[in-house]
């Protein structure tokens, strides 16, 4: 689970002594293994699966529009490395998992820094950088996330909103109804920005209910183009980018920085989706309603430890879903009868 590999000699030795059932020993082994470099697999395997980073491989930026980020300048390998280093710096530390949404640091090489508009990073090596622009903070300011939630030639507020709902909030949108036209068809040939096309599209009554939730999340990220570069003007229409939005609960967003804070404020919800995804990864199956009491318990206990990732890992390791091959066996019939008779005074 923690290393995607075989146990080492120390773990085997403890297991042979039957000491892993001791809470203190188990906790010590989890902490030791989390601190080991092999635990980077939790980022490369678990976190990338949770965030659906593999989708980025299918997004090939238009060479005509993004010559600086296509062909030999393809930034996707560097974006993945930045994301891996950033996530590992949060997941294997004492920081709360909500810092994934708001942390003001990242890891950049020269290629990624230039796309981000930063000219003070040199070379192919990655360096820890403190970000001055709050719009760039957290996961939603990273090129990998912004690219995998866009189209090769334009942004996609609907895709970005749906991704946030599913991967960050754990509330995936409903399947769209059949025969819904795409944005270009909905605009009926009238030139329009991506936001204007999306606004026209959501006028369809069959689409309005879901889009009212998704679209504000995507609109707030509209300053970022397909390859994650920040812009204030739409390059096609020469119009200012409008990233203002209002969430269904009334929260007003002025842009990406406000979105990061609004999502981080939903700490319980974010911790629960991480717990559900981590348990799925740990036990090799999807969680179902039978697992939800355990999931909620893990989240409650993690809250008392400031929502650190280690506390969530510890909760999963101690869960019946992880520790048992099958549910606990029911009590034998004669024990059940004995309990029944004692509860009725032996009558």
mmCIF file of C-alpha atoms in Angstrom, residues 93-251:
data_model
loop_
_atom_site.group_PDB
_atom_site.id
_atom_site.type_symbol
_atom_site.label_atom_id
_atom_site.label_comp_id
_atom_site.label_asym_id
_atom_site.label_seq_id
_atom_site.Cartn_x
_atom_site.Cartn_y
_atom_site.Cartn_z
ATOM 1 C CA UNK A 93 4.747 16.406 5.846
ATOM 2 C CA UNK A 94 2.788 17.541 8.876
ATOM 3 C CA UNK A 95 0.760 20.007 6.809
ATOM 4 C CA UNK A 96 -3.024 19.621 6.424
ATOM 5 C CA UNK A 97 -4.236 18.171 3.129
ATOM 6 C CA UNK A 98 -6.172 21.400 2.506
ATOM 7 C CA UNK A 99 -2.774 22.998 1.843
ATOM 8 C CA UNK A 100 -2.911 21.143 -1.468
ATOM 9 C CA UNK A 101 -5.409 23.837 -2.471
ATOM 10 C CA UNK A 102 -3.697 26.911 -1.047
ATOM 11 C CA UNK A 103 0.065 26.306 -0.604
ATOM 12 C CA UNK A 104 2.172 29.205 -1.873
ATOM 13 C CA UNK A 105 5.124 27.158 -3.120
ATOM 14 C CA UNK A 106 5.908 24.928 -6.069
ATOM 15 C CA UNK A 107 8.867 23.349 -7.869
ATOM 16 C CA UNK A 108 9.931 24.847 -11.187
ATOM 17 C CA UNK A 109 12.525 24.418 -13.884
ATOM 18 C CA UNK A 110 13.210 27.052 -16.524
ATOM 19 C CA UNK A 111 10.665 25.676 -19.021
ATOM 20 C CA UNK A 112 7.729 25.725 -16.601
ATOM 21 C CA UNK A 113 8.781 29.025 -15.050
ATOM 22 C CA UNK A 114 8.719 30.764 -18.440
ATOM 23 C CA UNK A 115 5.195 29.464 -19.136
ATOM 24 C CA UNK A 116 4.210 30.865 -15.746
ATOM 25 C CA UNK A 117 5.716 34.242 -16.680
ATOM 26 C CA UNK A 118 8.704 33.932 -14.334
ATOM 27 C CA UNK A 119 12.152 34.713 -15.718
ATOM 28 C CA UNK A 120 14.367 34.166 -12.674
ATOM 29 C CA UNK A 121 14.663 30.341 -12.894
ATOM 30 C CA UNK A 122 17.409 28.774 -14.989
ATOM 31 C CA UNK A 123 18.222 25.230 -16.095
ATOM 32 C CA UNK A 124 16.407 21.918 -16.307
ATOM 33 C CA UNK A 125 16.618 21.155 -12.593
ATOM 34 C CA UNK A 126 13.602 21.782 -10.368
ATOM 35 C CA UNK A 127 13.860 24.311 -7.557
ATOM 36 C CA UNK A 128 11.457 25.085 -4.725
ATOM 37 C CA UNK A 129 9.955 28.497 -5.402
ATOM 38 C CA UNK A 130 7.712 30.702 -3.262
ATOM 39 C CA UNK A 131 4.902 32.000 -5.459
ATOM 40 C CA UNK A 132 4.086 35.685 -5.169
ATOM 41 C CA UNK A 133 0.871 35.485 -7.206
ATOM 42 C CA UNK A 134 -1.974 33.948 -5.127
ATOM 43 C CA UNK A 135 -3.742 32.944 -8.356
ATOM 44 C CA UNK A 136 -0.957 30.389 -8.880
ATOM 45 C CA UNK A 137 -1.254 28.787 -5.431
ATOM 46 C CA UNK A 138 -2.271 25.179 -4.848
ATOM 47 C CA UNK A 139 -3.296 22.429 -7.246
ATOM 48 C CA UNK A 140 -5.491 24.658 -9.398
ATOM 49 C CA UNK A 141 -2.546 26.876 -10.260
ATOM 50 C CA UNK A 142 -0.466 24.011 -11.641
ATOM 51 C CA UNK A 143 0.038 23.544 -15.370
ATOM 52 C CA UNK A 144 -0.721 19.811 -15.216
ATOM 53 C CA UNK A 145 -4.180 20.335 -13.727
ATOM 54 C CA UNK A 146 -4.996 23.272 -15.985
ATOM 55 C CA UNK A 147 -3.969 21.343 -19.110
ATOM 56 C CA UNK A 148 -5.819 18.120 -18.338
ATOM 57 C CA UNK A 149 -9.019 20.132 -17.783
ATOM 58 C CA UNK A 150 -8.820 22.024 -21.079
ATOM 59 C CA UNK A 151 -9.107 21.356 -24.797
ATOM 60 C CA UNK A 152 -6.027 21.400 -27.062
ATOM 61 C CA UNK A 153 -7.062 24.717 -28.636
ATOM 62 C CA UNK A 154 -9.120 26.502 -25.978
ATOM 63 C CA UNK A 155 -10.128 26.536 -22.344
ATOM 64 C CA UNK A 156 -13.123 24.559 -21.116
ATOM 65 C CA UNK A 157 -14.903 25.987 -18.039
ATOM 66 C CA UNK A 158 -17.339 23.068 -18.079
ATOM 67 C CA UNK A 159 -14.526 20.485 -18.000
ATOM 68 C CA UNK A 160 -12.712 22.359 -15.274
ATOM 69 C CA UNK A 161 -15.877 22.718 -13.208
ATOM 70 C CA UNK A 162 -16.780 19.050 -13.617
ATOM 71 C CA UNK A 163 -13.238 17.996 -12.657
ATOM 72 C CA UNK A 164 -13.377 20.079 -9.468
ATOM 73 C CA UNK A 165 -16.772 18.635 -8.567
ATOM 74 C CA UNK A 166 -15.599 15.058 -9.022
ATOM 75 C CA UNK A 167 -11.972 15.144 -7.858
ATOM 76 C CA UNK A 168 -11.988 17.892 -5.216
ATOM 77 C CA UNK A 169 -15.550 18.005 -3.873
ATOM 78 C CA UNK A 170 -16.517 14.361 -4.445
ATOM 79 C CA UNK A 171 -19.834 15.300 -6.058
ATOM 80 C CA UNK A 172 -19.571 14.292 -9.729
ATOM 81 C CA UNK A 173 -22.108 15.972 -12.023
ATOM 82 C CA UNK A 174 -24.932 14.010 -13.611
ATOM 83 C CA UNK A 175 -24.490 12.478 -17.054
ATOM 84 C CA UNK A 176 -25.515 15.110 -19.636
ATOM 85 C CA UNK A 177 -28.753 14.460 -21.526
ATOM 86 C CA UNK A 178 -28.470 13.105 -25.100
ATOM 87 C CA UNK A 179 -28.289 15.316 -28.185
ATOM 88 C CA UNK A 180 -26.988 18.379 -26.359
ATOM 89 C CA UNK A 181 -25.101 20.596 -28.853
ATOM 90 C CA UNK A 182 -21.486 21.536 -28.183
ATOM 91 C CA UNK A 183 -20.486 25.116 -27.440
ATOM 92 C CA UNK A 184 -19.921 26.152 -31.050
ATOM 93 C CA UNK A 185 -23.277 24.784 -32.176
ATOM 94 C CA UNK A 186 -25.044 26.388 -29.228
ATOM 95 C CA UNK A 187 -23.635 29.798 -30.225
ATOM 96 C CA UNK A 188 -25.167 29.316 -33.724
ATOM 97 C CA UNK A 189 -22.180 30.686 -35.540
ATOM 98 C CA UNK A 190 -22.104 33.959 -33.608
ATOM 99 C CA UNK A 191 -18.523 34.878 -32.631
ATOM 100 C CA UNK A 192 -18.207 34.648 -28.874
ATOM 101 C CA UNK A 193 -15.630 34.135 -26.167
ATOM 102 C CA UNK A 194 -15.494 30.757 -24.433
ATOM 103 C CA UNK A 195 -17.386 32.217 -21.499
ATOM 104 C CA UNK A 196 -20.092 33.667 -23.755
ATOM 105 C CA UNK A 197 -20.448 30.345 -25.583
ATOM 106 C CA UNK A 198 -20.807 28.574 -22.239
ATOM 107 C CA UNK A 199 -23.433 31.063 -21.058
ATOM 108 C CA UNK A 200 -25.456 30.449 -24.245
ATOM 109 C CA UNK A 201 -25.067 26.687 -23.842
ATOM 110 C CA UNK A 202 -26.439 26.728 -20.282
ATOM 111 C CA UNK A 203 -29.653 28.413 -21.417
ATOM 112 C CA UNK A 204 -30.857 24.945 -22.428
ATOM 113 C CA UNK A 205 -33.268 24.044 -19.565
ATOM 114 C CA UNK A 206 -32.067 20.438 -19.608
ATOM 115 C CA UNK A 207 -28.525 21.644 -18.907
ATOM 116 C CA UNK A 208 -29.128 24.573 -16.567
ATOM 117 C CA UNK A 209 -29.277 22.734 -13.231
ATOM 118 C CA UNK A 210 -25.869 21.045 -13.552
ATOM 119 C CA UNK A 211 -24.180 23.979 -15.276
ATOM 120 C CA UNK A 212 -25.281 26.344 -12.514
ATOM 121 C CA UNK A 213 -22.991 24.348 -10.221
ATOM 122 C CA UNK A 214 -20.139 23.506 -12.609
ATOM 123 C CA UNK A 215 -19.707 26.675 -14.612
ATOM 124 C CA UNK A 216 -18.818 29.111 -11.795
ATOM 125 C CA UNK A 217 -15.963 26.816 -10.759
ATOM 126 C CA UNK A 218 -14.631 26.809 -14.308
ATOM 127 C CA UNK A 219 -15.215 30.519 -14.925
ATOM 128 C CA UNK A 220 -13.026 31.341 -11.926
ATOM 129 C CA UNK A 221 -10.083 29.654 -13.697
ATOM 130 C CA UNK A 222 -10.656 31.316 -17.074
ATOM 131 C CA UNK A 223 -7.531 33.464 -16.699
ATOM 132 C CA UNK A 224 -5.471 30.316 -17.331
ATOM 133 C CA UNK A 225 -5.159 29.107 -20.917
ATOM 134 C CA UNK A 226 -4.787 25.508 -22.109
ATOM 135 C CA UNK A 227 -1.101 25.277 -21.136
ATOM 136 C CA UNK A 228 -1.509 27.048 -17.804
ATOM 137 C CA UNK A 229 -0.246 30.489 -18.798
ATOM 138 C CA UNK A 230 -2.007 33.381 -17.060
ATOM 139 C CA UNK A 231 -3.674 35.965 -19.285
ATOM 140 C CA UNK A 232 -5.922 38.955 -18.644
ATOM 141 C CA UNK A 233 -7.061 39.441 -22.265
ATOM 142 C CA UNK A 234 -8.709 36.924 -24.611
ATOM 143 C CA UNK A 235 -6.163 36.670 -27.467
ATOM 144 C CA UNK A 236 -8.803 35.883 -30.090
ATOM 145 C CA UNK A 237 -11.337 38.615 -29.336
ATOM 146 C CA UNK A 238 -9.044 41.153 -27.637
ATOM 147 C CA UNK A 239 -11.473 41.369 -24.737
ATOM 148 C CA UNK A 240 -10.714 41.314 -20.998
ATOM 149 C CA UNK A 241 -10.999 37.879 -19.395
ATOM 150 C CA UNK A 242 -13.996 37.722 -17.068
ATOM 151 C CA UNK A 243 -13.219 35.281 -14.241
ATOM 152 C CA UNK A 244 -15.897 36.522 -11.838
ATOM 153 C CA UNK A 245 -18.360 33.919 -10.618
ATOM 154 C CA UNK A 246 -20.866 33.182 -7.879
ATOM 155 C CA UNK A 247 -21.067 29.700 -6.390
ATOM 156 C CA UNK A 248 -24.483 28.143 -5.668
ATOM 157 C CA UNK A 249 -24.083 28.883 -1.942
ATOM 158 C CA UNK A 250 -23.670 32.584 -2.727
ATOM 159 C CA UNK A 251 -19.875 32.744 -2.382
#
